[in-house]
mmCIF file of C-alpha atoms in Angstrom:
data_model
loop_
_atom_site.group_PDB
_atom_site.id
_atom_site.type_symbol
_atom_site.label_atom_id
_atom_site.label_comp_id
_atom_site.label_asym_id
_atom_site.label_seq_id
_atom_site.Cartn_x
_atom_site.Cartn_y
_atom_site.Cartn_z
ATOM 1 C CA MET A 80 79.458 143.655 102.941
ATOM 2 C CA TYR A 81 82.076 140.972 103.161
ATOM 3 C CA LYS A 82 83.151 141.519 99.648
ATOM 4 C CA ILE A 83 83.545 145.270 100.540
ATOM 5 C CA PHE A 84 85.792 144.109 103.351
ATOM 6 C CA PHE A 85 87.931 141.748 101.190
ATOM 7 C CA SER A 86 88.519 144.643 98.504
ATOM 8 C CA LEU A 87 89.608 147.165 101.170
ATOM 9 C CA LEU A 88 91.692 145.215 103.404
ATOM 10 C CA PHE A 89 92.490 141.444 102.706
ATOM 11 C CA LYS A 90 92.794 141.789 99.126
ATOM 12 C CA ARG A 91 95.928 144.574 99.727
ATOM 13 C CA MET A 92 97.591 142.100 102.391
ATOM 14 C CA ASP A 93 100.074 138.991 101.760
ATOM 15 C CA PRO A 94 97.435 136.219 101.360
ATOM 16 C CA GLU A 95 99.106 134.223 104.028
ATOM 17 C CA GLN A 96 99.280 137.090 106.625
ATOM 18 C CA ALA A 97 95.435 137.869 105.719
ATOM 19 C CA HIS A 98 94.794 133.890 106.283
ATOM 20 C CA HIS A 99 96.451 133.903 109.852
ATOM 21 C CA LEU A 100 94.581 137.257 110.693
ATOM 22 C CA ALA A 101 91.133 136.265 109.704
ATOM 23 C CA PHE A 102 91.779 132.542 111.313
ATOM 24 C CA ARG A 103 92.973 134.603 114.482
ATOM 25 C CA TRP A 104 89.744 136.422 114.615
ATOM 26 C CA ILE A 105 87.441 133.189 114.157
ATOM 27 C CA ARG A 106 89.256 131.555 116.978
ATOM 28 C CA ARG A 107 89.021 134.262 119.386
ATOM 29 C CA ALA A 108 85.212 134.474 118.506
ATOM 30 C CA ALA A 109 84.688 130.877 119.223
ATOM 31 C CA ARG A 110 86.400 131.350 122.852
ATOM 32 C CA ILE A 111 83.732 133.869 123.591
ATOM 33 C CA PRO A 112 80.745 131.662 125.011
ATOM 34 C CA VAL A 113 77.882 134.097 124.179
ATOM 35 C CA LEU A 114 79.445 135.384 120.762
ATOM 36 C CA ARG A 115 79.885 131.885 119.591
ATOM 37 C CA THR A 116 76.668 130.686 120.413
ATOM 38 C CA PHE A 117 75.152 133.813 118.464
ATOM 39 C CA VAL A 118 77.640 133.298 115.738
ATOM 40 C CA ALA A 119 76.623 129.728 115.189
ATOM 41 C CA ALA A 120 72.822 130.456 115.498
ATOM 42 C CA VAL A 121 73.246 132.731 112.518
ATOM 43 C CA LEU A 122 75.867 131.040 110.167
ATOM 44 C CA ALA A 123 75.322 127.506 111.119
ATOM 45 C CA PRO A 124 71.736 126.844 110.913
ATOM 46 C CA ARG A 125 70.652 123.168 110.883
ATOM 47 C CA TYR A 126 68.380 121.616 108.142
ATOM 48 C CA ARG A 127 66.880 118.151 109.283
ATOM 49 C CA GLU A 128 66.570 117.072 105.486
ATOM 50 C CA LEU A 129 70.579 117.451 105.131
ATOM 51 C CA ARG A 130 71.527 115.278 107.968
ATOM 52 C CA THR A 131 74.022 113.024 106.612
ATOM 53 C CA GLU A 132 75.814 109.734 107.408
ATOM 54 C CA ALA A 133 79.164 108.413 106.306
ATOM 55 C CA PHE A 134 81.614 106.096 107.396
ATOM 56 C CA GLY A 135 79.110 105.337 110.236
ATOM 57 C CA LEU A 136 79.440 109.040 111.434
ATOM 58 C CA ARG A 137 76.566 111.155 111.677
ATOM 59 C CA MET A 138 76.795 114.691 110.356
ATOM 60 C CA HIS A 139 74.552 117.816 110.554
ATOM 61 C CA GLY A 140 75.016 118.089 106.915
ATOM 62 C CA PRO A 141 77.393 116.920 104.240
ATOM 63 C CA PHE A 142 79.488 120.345 103.685
ATOM 64 C CA GLY A 143 83.001 120.447 105.196
ATOM 65 C CA LEU A 144 86.159 122.093 105.527
ATOM 66 C CA ALA A 145 88.929 120.715 103.230
ATOM 67 C CA ALA A 146 92.356 120.045 104.852
ATOM 68 C CA GLY A 147 94.742 123.032 104.546
ATOM 69 C CA PHE A 148 92.873 125.776 106.264
ATOM 70 C CA ASP A 149 93.418 124.500 109.732
ATOM 71 C CA LYS A 150 96.684 122.701 109.376
ATOM 72 C CA ASN A 151 97.532 122.346 113.167
ATOM 73 C CA ALA A 152 93.834 121.739 115.002
ATOM 74 C CA VAL A 153 93.948 124.930 116.318
ATOM 75 C CA GLY A 154 90.456 126.072 115.100
ATOM 76 C CA ILE A 155 87.960 123.225 114.902
ATOM 77 C CA ASP A 156 85.277 124.798 117.109
ATOM 78 C CA GLY A 157 85.689 128.140 115.093
ATOM 79 C CA MET A 158 85.319 126.463 111.723
ATOM 80 C CA ALA A 159 82.194 124.366 112.906
ATOM 81 C CA MET A 160 80.842 127.834 114.470
ATOM 82 C CA LEU A 161 80.899 129.119 110.887
ATOM 83 C CA GLY A 162 78.747 126.299 109.543
ATOM 84 C CA PHE A 163 81.403 123.665 108.383
ATOM 85 C CA ASP A 164 79.722 120.157 109.032
ATOM 86 C CA HIS A 165 83.020 118.546 109.537
ATOM 87 C CA VAL A 166 86.519 119.755 109.487
ATOM 88 C CA GLU A 167 89.460 118.142 107.987
ATOM 89 C CA ILE A 168 92.700 119.219 109.889
ATOM 90 C CA GLY A 169 96.435 118.956 108.354
ATOM 91 C CA THR A 170 98.178 117.933 106.278
ATOM 92 C CA VAL A 171 100.210 116.729 109.202
ATOM 93 C CA THR A 172 103.669 115.050 108.588
ATOM 94 C CA GLY A 173 105.307 112.779 110.681
ATOM 95 C CA GLU A 174 107.869 115.489 111.898
ATOM 96 C CA PRO A 175 107.534 119.328 112.426
ATOM 97 C CA GLN A 176 108.422 121.243 109.379
ATOM 98 C CA PRO A 177 108.401 124.958 108.220
ATOM 99 C CA GLY A 178 107.162 124.273 104.653
ATOM 100 C CA ASN A 179 108.540 125.920 101.553
ATOM 101 C CA PRO A 180 110.162 129.604 101.524
ATOM 102 C CA ARG A 181 107.769 132.519 101.290
ATOM 103 C CA LYS A 182 106.127 133.693 99.242
ATOM 104 C CA ARG A 183 104.111 130.661 98.824
ATOM 105 C CA LEU A 184 100.648 131.487 98.668
ATOM 106 C CA PHE A 185 98.757 133.427 95.559
ATOM 107 C CA ARG A 186 95.528 134.881 94.863
ATOM 108 C CA LEU A 187 94.240 134.877 91.260
ATOM 109 C CA VAL A 188 91.103 137.020 92.082
ATOM 110 C CA GLU A 189 90.013 137.492 88.666
ATOM 111 C CA ASP A 190 89.777 133.666 88.565
ATOM 112 C CA ARG A 191 88.338 132.865 92.001
ATOM 113 C CA ALA A 192 91.315 130.664 92.399
ATOM 114 C CA LEU A 193 94.425 130.130 94.705
ATOM 115 C CA ILE A 194 98.052 129.029 93.808
ATOM 116 C CA ASN A 195 99.862 127.589 96.914
ATOM 117 C CA ARG A 196 103.183 125.739 97.527
ATOM 118 C CA MET A 197 102.966 125.934 101.015
ATOM 119 C CA GLY A 198 104.723 122.369 101.327
ATOM 120 C CA PHE A 199 102.905 120.759 104.491
ATOM 121 C CA ASN A 200 103.901 123.535 106.908
ATOM 122 C CA ASN A 201 102.708 122.035 110.210
ATOM 123 C CA ASP A 202 103.647 121.424 113.900
ATOM 124 C CA GLY A 203 104.395 117.681 113.078
ATOM 125 C CA SER A 204 102.219 114.629 114.348
ATOM 126 C CA LEU A 205 103.313 114.580 118.012
ATOM 127 C CA ARG A 206 102.274 117.916 118.771
ATOM 128 C CA VAL A 207 99.088 117.896 116.596
ATOM 129 C CA ALA A 208 98.201 114.773 118.461
ATOM 130 C CA ALA A 209 98.725 116.124 122.024
ATOM 131 C CA ARG A 210 96.297 119.359 120.978
ATOM 132 C CA LEU A 211 93.792 117.105 119.792
ATOM 133 C CA ALA A 212 94.077 114.802 122.967
ATOM 134 C CA SER A 213 93.900 117.953 125.377
ATOM 135 C CA ARG A 214 90.783 119.479 123.259
ATOM 136 C CA THR A 215 87.421 119.914 124.745
ATOM 137 C CA PRO A 216 84.922 120.409 121.820
ATOM 138 C CA VAL A 217 82.355 123.153 122.295
ATOM 139 C CA PHE A 218 80.401 121.956 118.984
ATOM 140 C CA LYS A 219 79.893 118.699 117.971
ATOM 141 C CA THR A 220 81.667 118.212 114.681
ATOM 142 C CA VAL A 221 83.185 115.257 112.944
ATOM 143 C CA VAL A 222 87.077 115.707 112.552
ATOM 144 C CA GLY A 223 89.206 114.539 109.695
ATOM 145 C CA VAL A 224 92.885 114.072 109.953
ATOM 146 C CA ASN A 225 95.191 114.309 106.936
ATOM 147 C CA ILE A 226 98.601 113.197 106.658
ATOM 148 C CA GLY A 227 101.411 113.269 104.407
ATOM 149 C CA LYS A 228 104.913 112.528 104.055
ATOM 150 C CA THR A 229 107.726 114.757 105.935
ATOM 151 C CA LYS A 230 109.687 116.428 103.123
ATOM 152 C CA VAL A 231 113.281 115.272 104.426
ATOM 153 C CA VAL A 232 112.073 111.748 104.430
ATOM 154 C CA PRO A 233 113.702 109.508 101.414
ATOM 155 C CA ALA A 234 110.820 107.815 99.334
ATOM 156 C CA ASP A 235 112.185 104.332 100.685
ATOM 157 C CA GLU A 236 110.977 105.558 104.068
ATOM 158 C CA ALA A 237 107.703 106.971 103.438
ATOM 159 C CA VAL A 238 105.472 104.231 104.498
ATOM 160 C CA ALA A 239 107.208 104.293 108.133
ATOM 161 C CA ASP A 240 106.638 107.951 108.070
ATOM 162 C CA TYR A 241 102.948 107.773 107.416
ATOM 163 C CA VAL A 242 102.575 104.943 109.862
ATOM 164 C CA LYS A 243 104.274 107.121 112.501
ATOM 165 C CA SER A 244 101.791 109.885 112.057
ATOM 166 C CA ALA A 245 98.682 107.156 111.782
ATOM 167 C CA GLU A 246 100.031 105.830 115.115
ATOM 168 C CA ARG A 247 99.950 108.942 116.708
ATOM 169 C CA LEU A 248 96.723 110.310 115.246
ATOM 170 C CA ALA A 249 94.424 107.777 114.741
ATOM 171 C CA PRO A 250 93.214 107.789 118.336
ATOM 172 C CA TYR A 251 91.860 111.350 117.842
ATOM 173 C CA ALA A 252 90.565 111.231 114.400
ATOM 174 C CA ASP A 253 86.879 110.568 113.274
ATOM 175 C CA TYR A 254 88.396 109.561 109.891
ATOM 176 C CA LEU A 255 92.000 109.259 108.710
ATOM 177 C CA VAL A 256 93.303 110.587 105.043
ATOM 178 C CA VAL A 257 96.394 109.582 103.514
ATOM 179 C CA ASN A 258 97.625 112.509 101.291
ATOM 180 C CA VAL A 259 99.426 111.490 98.310
ATOM 181 C CA SER A 260 98.445 113.814 95.870
ATOM 182 C CA SER A 261 99.877 117.447 96.868
ATOM 183 C CA PRO A 262 102.253 118.577 94.344
ATOM 184 C CA ASN A 263 104.541 120.627 96.912
ATOM 185 C CA THR A 264 106.385 117.554 98.255
ATOM 186 C CA PRO A 265 109.020 116.353 95.789
ATOM 187 C CA GLY A 266 108.037 112.963 94.803
ATOM 188 C CA LEU A 267 104.823 112.648 96.717
ATOM 189 C CA ARG A 268 102.525 112.011 93.955
ATOM 190 C CA ASN A 269 104.623 109.231 92.687
ATOM 191 C CA LEU A 270 102.884 107.337 95.743
ATOM 192 C CA GLN A 271 99.867 107.430 93.787
ATOM 193 C CA ALA A 272 100.838 104.669 91.570
ATOM 194 C CA THR A 273 99.182 101.343 92.636
ATOM 195 C CA GLU A 274 102.390 99.304 93.372
ATOM 196 C CA ALA A 275 103.457 102.267 95.953
ATOM 197 C CA LEU A 276 99.887 102.843 97.116
ATOM 198 C CA ARG A 277 98.952 99.271 98.157
ATOM 199 C CA PRO A 278 101.600 98.812 100.927
ATOM 200 C CA LEU A 279 101.355 102.496 102.153
ATOM 201 C CA LEU A 280 97.386 101.990 102.425
ATOM 202 C CA SER A 281 97.874 98.360 103.756
ATOM 203 C CA ALA A 282 100.517 99.612 106.235
ATOM 204 C CA VAL A 283 98.480 102.848 107.513
ATOM 205 C CA ARG A 284 95.438 100.650 107.823
ATOM 206 C CA GLU A 285 97.086 98.068 110.204
ATOM 207 C CA ALA A 286 98.602 100.865 112.063
ATOM 208 C CA ALA A 287 95.282 102.437 112.658
ATOM 209 C CA ASP A 288 93.723 99.099 113.674
ATOM 210 C CA ARG A 289 96.677 98.199 115.955
ATOM 211 C CA THR A 290 96.738 101.731 117.763
ATOM 212 C CA VAL A 291 92.990 101.982 118.093
ATOM 213 C CA PRO A 292 91.522 98.383 118.762
ATOM 214 C CA ALA A 293 88.575 99.376 120.088
ATOM 215 C CA ARG A 294 86.820 100.786 116.714
ATOM 216 C CA ARG A 295 87.597 101.216 113.206
ATOM 217 C CA VAL A 296 88.990 104.434 112.442
ATOM 218 C CA PRO A 297 87.833 105.025 108.392
ATOM 219 C CA LEU A 298 90.485 105.516 105.842
ATOM 220 C CA LEU A 299 90.375 107.357 102.821
ATOM 221 C CA VAL A 300 92.784 108.301 100.193
ATOM 222 C CA LYS A 301 93.141 112.017 98.479
ATOM 223 C CA ILE A 302 94.041 111.508 94.873
ATOM 224 C CA ALA A 303 95.180 114.436 92.331
ATOM 225 C CA PRO A 304 93.255 115.857 89.462
ATOM 226 C CA ASP A 305 95.897 115.350 87.033
ATOM 227 C CA LEU A 306 95.865 111.442 87.215
ATOM 228 C CA ALA A 307 95.051 109.845 83.708
ATOM 229 C CA ASP A 308 91.841 108.212 83.697
ATOM 230 C CA GLU A 309 93.276 104.580 83.686
ATOM 231 C CA ASP A 310 95.082 105.708 86.993
ATOM 232 C CA ILE A 311 91.999 106.946 88.436
ATOM 233 C CA ASP A 312 90.450 103.463 87.576
ATOM 234 C CA ALA A 313 93.421 101.704 89.138
ATOM 235 C CA VAL A 314 93.114 103.617 92.413
ATOM 236 C CA ALA A 315 89.443 102.999 92.349
ATOM 237 C CA ASP A 316 90.155 99.521 92.119
ATOM 238 C CA LEU A 317 92.731 99.106 94.944
ATOM 239 C CA ALA A 318 90.469 100.881 97.043
ATOM 240 C CA VAL A 319 87.993 98.613 96.456
ATOM 241 C CA GLU A 320 90.358 95.438 97.099
ATOM 242 C CA LEU A 321 91.761 97.058 100.287
ATOM 243 C CA GLY A 322 88.339 97.762 101.701
ATOM 244 C CA LEU A 323 89.093 101.621 101.915
ATOM 245 C CA ASP A 324 86.316 103.612 103.400
ATOM 246 C CA GLY A 325 86.601 106.423 101.022
ATOM 247 C CA ILE A 326 88.557 108.590 98.155
ATOM 248 C CA ILE A 327 88.544 112.130 98.243
ATOM 249 C CA ALA A 328 88.609 113.590 94.368
ATOM 250 C CA THR A 329 90.443 115.963 94.212
ATOM 251 C CA ASN A 330 93.493 117.788 95.495
ATOM 252 C CA THR A 331 94.996 120.882 93.741
ATOM 253 C CA THR A 332 96.146 120.484 90.053
ATOM 254 C CA ILE A 333 99.575 121.535 88.604
ATOM 255 C CA ALA A 334 97.814 122.220 85.099
ATOM 256 C CA ARG A 335 97.398 125.821 83.734
ATOM 257 C CA GLU A 336 96.639 125.417 80.056
ATOM 258 C CA GLY A 337 93.090 124.809 79.075
ATOM 259 C CA LEU A 338 91.478 126.397 82.194
ATOM 260 C CA GLY A 339 90.484 129.866 80.655
ATOM 261 C CA LEU A 340 92.789 131.734 83.291
ATOM 262 C CA THR A 341 92.360 135.378 83.130
ATOM 263 C CA SER A 342 94.637 136.476 86.008
ATOM 264 C CA ASP A 343 98.024 138.455 85.774
ATOM 265 C CA PRO A 344 100.121 136.022 83.672
ATOM 266 C CA SER A 345 103.082 136.445 86.211
ATOM 267 C CA LEU A 346 100.806 135.058 88.863
ATOM 268 C CA VAL A 347 99.516 132.098 86.598
ATOM 269 C CA LYS A 348 103.099 131.131 86.102
ATOM 270 C CA GLU A 349 103.930 130.868 89.792
ATOM 271 C CA THR A 350 104.586 126.880 90.805
ATOM 272 C CA GLY A 351 102.211 125.043 93.008
ATOM 273 C CA GLY A 352 99.111 123.620 93.014
ATOM 274 C CA LEU A 353 95.868 125.540 91.580
ATOM 275 C CA SER A 354 92.636 125.343 93.596
ATOM 276 C CA GLY A 355 89.254 127.173 93.281
ATOM 277 C CA ALA A 356 86.728 127.865 90.354
ATOM 278 C CA PRO A 357 89.050 126.688 87.215
ATOM 279 C CA LEU A 358 89.296 123.337 89.007
ATOM 280 C CA LYS A 359 85.580 122.753 89.008
ATOM 281 C CA ALA A 360 85.083 120.752 85.740
ATOM 282 C CA ARG A 361 87.918 118.485 86.034
ATOM 283 C CA SER A 362 87.334 117.803 89.751
ATOM 284 C CA LEU A 363 83.433 116.884 88.734
ATOM 285 C CA GLU A 364 85.051 114.709 85.770
ATOM 286 C CA VAL A 365 86.968 112.722 88.394
ATOM 287 C CA LEU A 366 84.163 112.484 90.618
ATOM 288 C CA ARG A 367 81.807 110.787 88.138
ATOM 289 C CA ARG A 368 84.479 108.429 86.792
ATOM 290 C CA LEU A 369 85.148 107.310 90.311
ATOM 291 C CA TYR A 370 81.485 106.598 91.286
ATOM 292 C CA ALA A 371 80.946 105.028 88.015
ATOM 293 C CA ARG A 372 83.509 102.569 88.952
ATOM 294 C CA VAL A 373 82.792 101.893 92.721
ATOM 295 C CA GLY A 374 79.179 102.791 92.939
ATOM 296 C CA ASP A 375 78.039 102.486 96.788
ATOM 297 C CA ARG A 376 80.850 100.258 97.531
ATOM 298 C CA ILE A 377 83.155 103.342 98.800
ATOM 299 C CA THR A 378 82.136 106.611 100.037
ATOM 300 C CA LEU A 379 83.323 109.600 97.599
ATOM 301 C CA VAL A 380 83.982 112.978 99.033
ATOM 302 C CA GLY A 381 83.952 115.901 96.230
ATOM 303 C CA VAL A 382 86.207 118.917 96.644
ATOM 304 C CA GLY A 383 87.958 121.376 94.120
ATOM 305 C CA GLY A 384 86.196 124.559 92.629
ATOM 306 C CA ILE A 385 82.873 124.333 94.911
ATOM 307 C CA GLU A 386 81.695 127.983 94.962
ATOM 308 C CA ASN A 387 77.889 127.785 95.657
ATOM 309 C CA ALA A 388 75.211 125.255 96.526
ATOM 310 C CA GLU A 389 74.572 124.513 92.925
ATOM 311 C CA ASP A 390 78.319 123.186 92.833
ATOM 312 C CA ALA A 391 77.795 121.162 95.693
ATOM 313 C CA TRP A 392 74.509 119.674 94.540
ATOM 314 C CA GLN A 393 76.045 118.420 91.184
ATOM 315 C CA ARG A 394 78.775 117.125 93.186
ATOM 316 C CA ILE A 395 76.279 115.017 95.240
ATOM 317 C CA LEU A 396 74.347 113.924 91.965
ATOM 318 C CA ALA A 397 77.868 112.775 90.536
ATOM 319 C CA GLY A 398 78.515 110.556 93.565
ATOM 320 C CA ALA A 399 79.722 112.444 96.481
ATOM 321 C CA THR A 400 78.094 111.738 99.837
ATOM 322 C CA LEU A 401 80.229 114.577 101.178
ATOM 323 C CA VAL A 402 81.496 117.638 99.778
ATOM 324 C CA GLN A 403 84.317 120.099 101.120
ATOM 325 C CA GLY A 404 85.491 123.693 100.252
ATOM 326 C CA TYR A 405 88.278 125.974 101.211
ATOM 327 C CA SER A 406 89.394 128.457 98.290
ATOM 328 C CA ALA A 407 85.954 130.075 97.860
ATOM 329 C CA PHE A 408 85.461 130.508 101.578
ATOM 330 C CA ILE A 409 88.482 133.207 100.871
ATOM 331 C CA TYR A 410 86.454 135.182 98.581
ATOM 332 C CA GLU A 411 82.945 134.461 99.899
ATOM 333 C CA GLY A 412 83.543 134.775 103.561
ATOM 334 C CA PRO A 413 82.000 133.649 106.778
ATOM 335 C CA PHE A 414 78.238 133.616 105.260
ATOM 336 C CA TRP A 415 79.273 130.998 102.860
ATOM 337 C CA GLY A 416 78.566 127.924 104.654
ATOM 338 C CA ARG A 417 75.273 129.328 105.532
ATOM 339 C CA ALA A 418 74.182 130.035 101.765
ATOM 340 C CA ILE A 419 75.639 126.274 101.027
ATOM 341 C CA HIS A 420 73.331 124.765 103.459
ATOM 342 C CA LYS A 421 70.398 126.811 102.488
ATOM 343 C CA GLY A 422 70.788 126.245 98.900
ATOM 344 C CA LEU A 423 71.008 122.356 99.321
ATOM 345 C CA ALA A 424 68.130 122.125 101.313
ATOM 346 C CA ALA A 425 66.097 124.187 98.916
ATOM 347 C CA ARG A 426 67.359 121.862 96.106
ATOM 348 C CA LEU A 427 66.510 118.505 97.896
ATOM 349 C CA ARG A 428 63.001 119.858 98.481
ATOM 350 C CA THR A 429 62.209 120.692 94.925
ATOM 351 C CA SER A 430 64.110 117.354 93.816
ATOM 352 C CA PRO A 431 62.517 113.658 93.002
ATOM 353 C CA TYR A 432 64.670 112.522 95.999
ATOM 354 C CA ALA A 433 63.273 111.808 99.355
ATOM 355 C CA THR A 434 66.498 112.082 100.979
ATOM 356 C CA LEU A 435 70.091 113.499 100.211
ATOM 357 C CA ALA A 436 71.413 109.997 100.230
ATOM 358 C CA ASP A 437 68.793 108.918 97.326
ATOM 359 C CA ALA A 438 70.525 111.828 95.244
ATOM 360 C CA VAL A 439 74.172 110.561 95.798
ATOM 361 C CA GLY A 440 75.105 109.456 92.181
ATOM 362 C CA ALA A 441 71.745 109.851 90.570
ATOM 363 C CA ASP A 442 73.272 111.428 87.407
ATOM 364 C CA VAL A 443 75.562 108.910 86.896
ATOM 365 C CA ARG A 444 73.133 106.103 87.196
ATOM 366 C CA LYS A 445 70.924 107.516 84.757
ATOM 367 C CA THR A 446 73.769 107.324 82.141
ATOM 368 C CA ALA A 447 74.963 103.656 83.207
#
């Protein structure tokens, strides 16, 4: 049914306009008590065997919404209603910014992919923090907060910009993510180099501890799939050295060659980050490499090209405690989360593993 609806309506609309329309419907449904209860009962079934613990946080399952869908923390309950076990908002920057000029979001339907060059369009950390502070949750959901650099802030002031966001947002974050891997803010990916990343992560860690002394706010870093293998190893080693809580692998890719893309070449040539199915193999490869390097010392989050329960299961076997999705939601629709959970529960029951935690990294340990 959704695929017919997508073909007749959303496919004919500008992708960004379609996103705003669909998100508006989701938020409105979540405001109606009887309706949201019914929708959650249908789309967000709970499976006891999928209960997950990460960063000391308990979740109904391992499947969450990746950053980028709810940039301003306006629809957390709506996304929980659709079955996401955690919702990562953002990317939020120190100051409000409109992002890059439109048109900046493109569907590669034949490849089940997206290209975006949104440019961290968001309301800024002050307004988002106020929104989170005034929020009365309807559904119990873990909320991650993804922070990035304001575009106009020069590189030598990047640390202060991240610290400002951390100070404002850490009190309302179940976990905090430092995003240094978006391809759509000039120079941002340079911060993935360990000599730049070490002082940045250290400063954000200190800011979170200083602002929220009563609890430790888990801190993660999100990396790009385009890093060379030796750079992935360097980030992994740095994360262990600094006592980071997790690594999210991976963000979008700037690659186009070698991905087997079949969509209109004029679309494929659009600049920006590519997400969706073509990213699947590389994202899984990065995840496996990270787990082989860090093992159980750091929690890994797998994202990039996850379309179905089998993809999510493979990420767990490769070392991910949590998995996230976004692009496939555009193509699969509101029953996507339900299908992921049902499929994961079925795979776990027929596997040799007693719990989901036992399955984390099992394939990598076999080859070690």
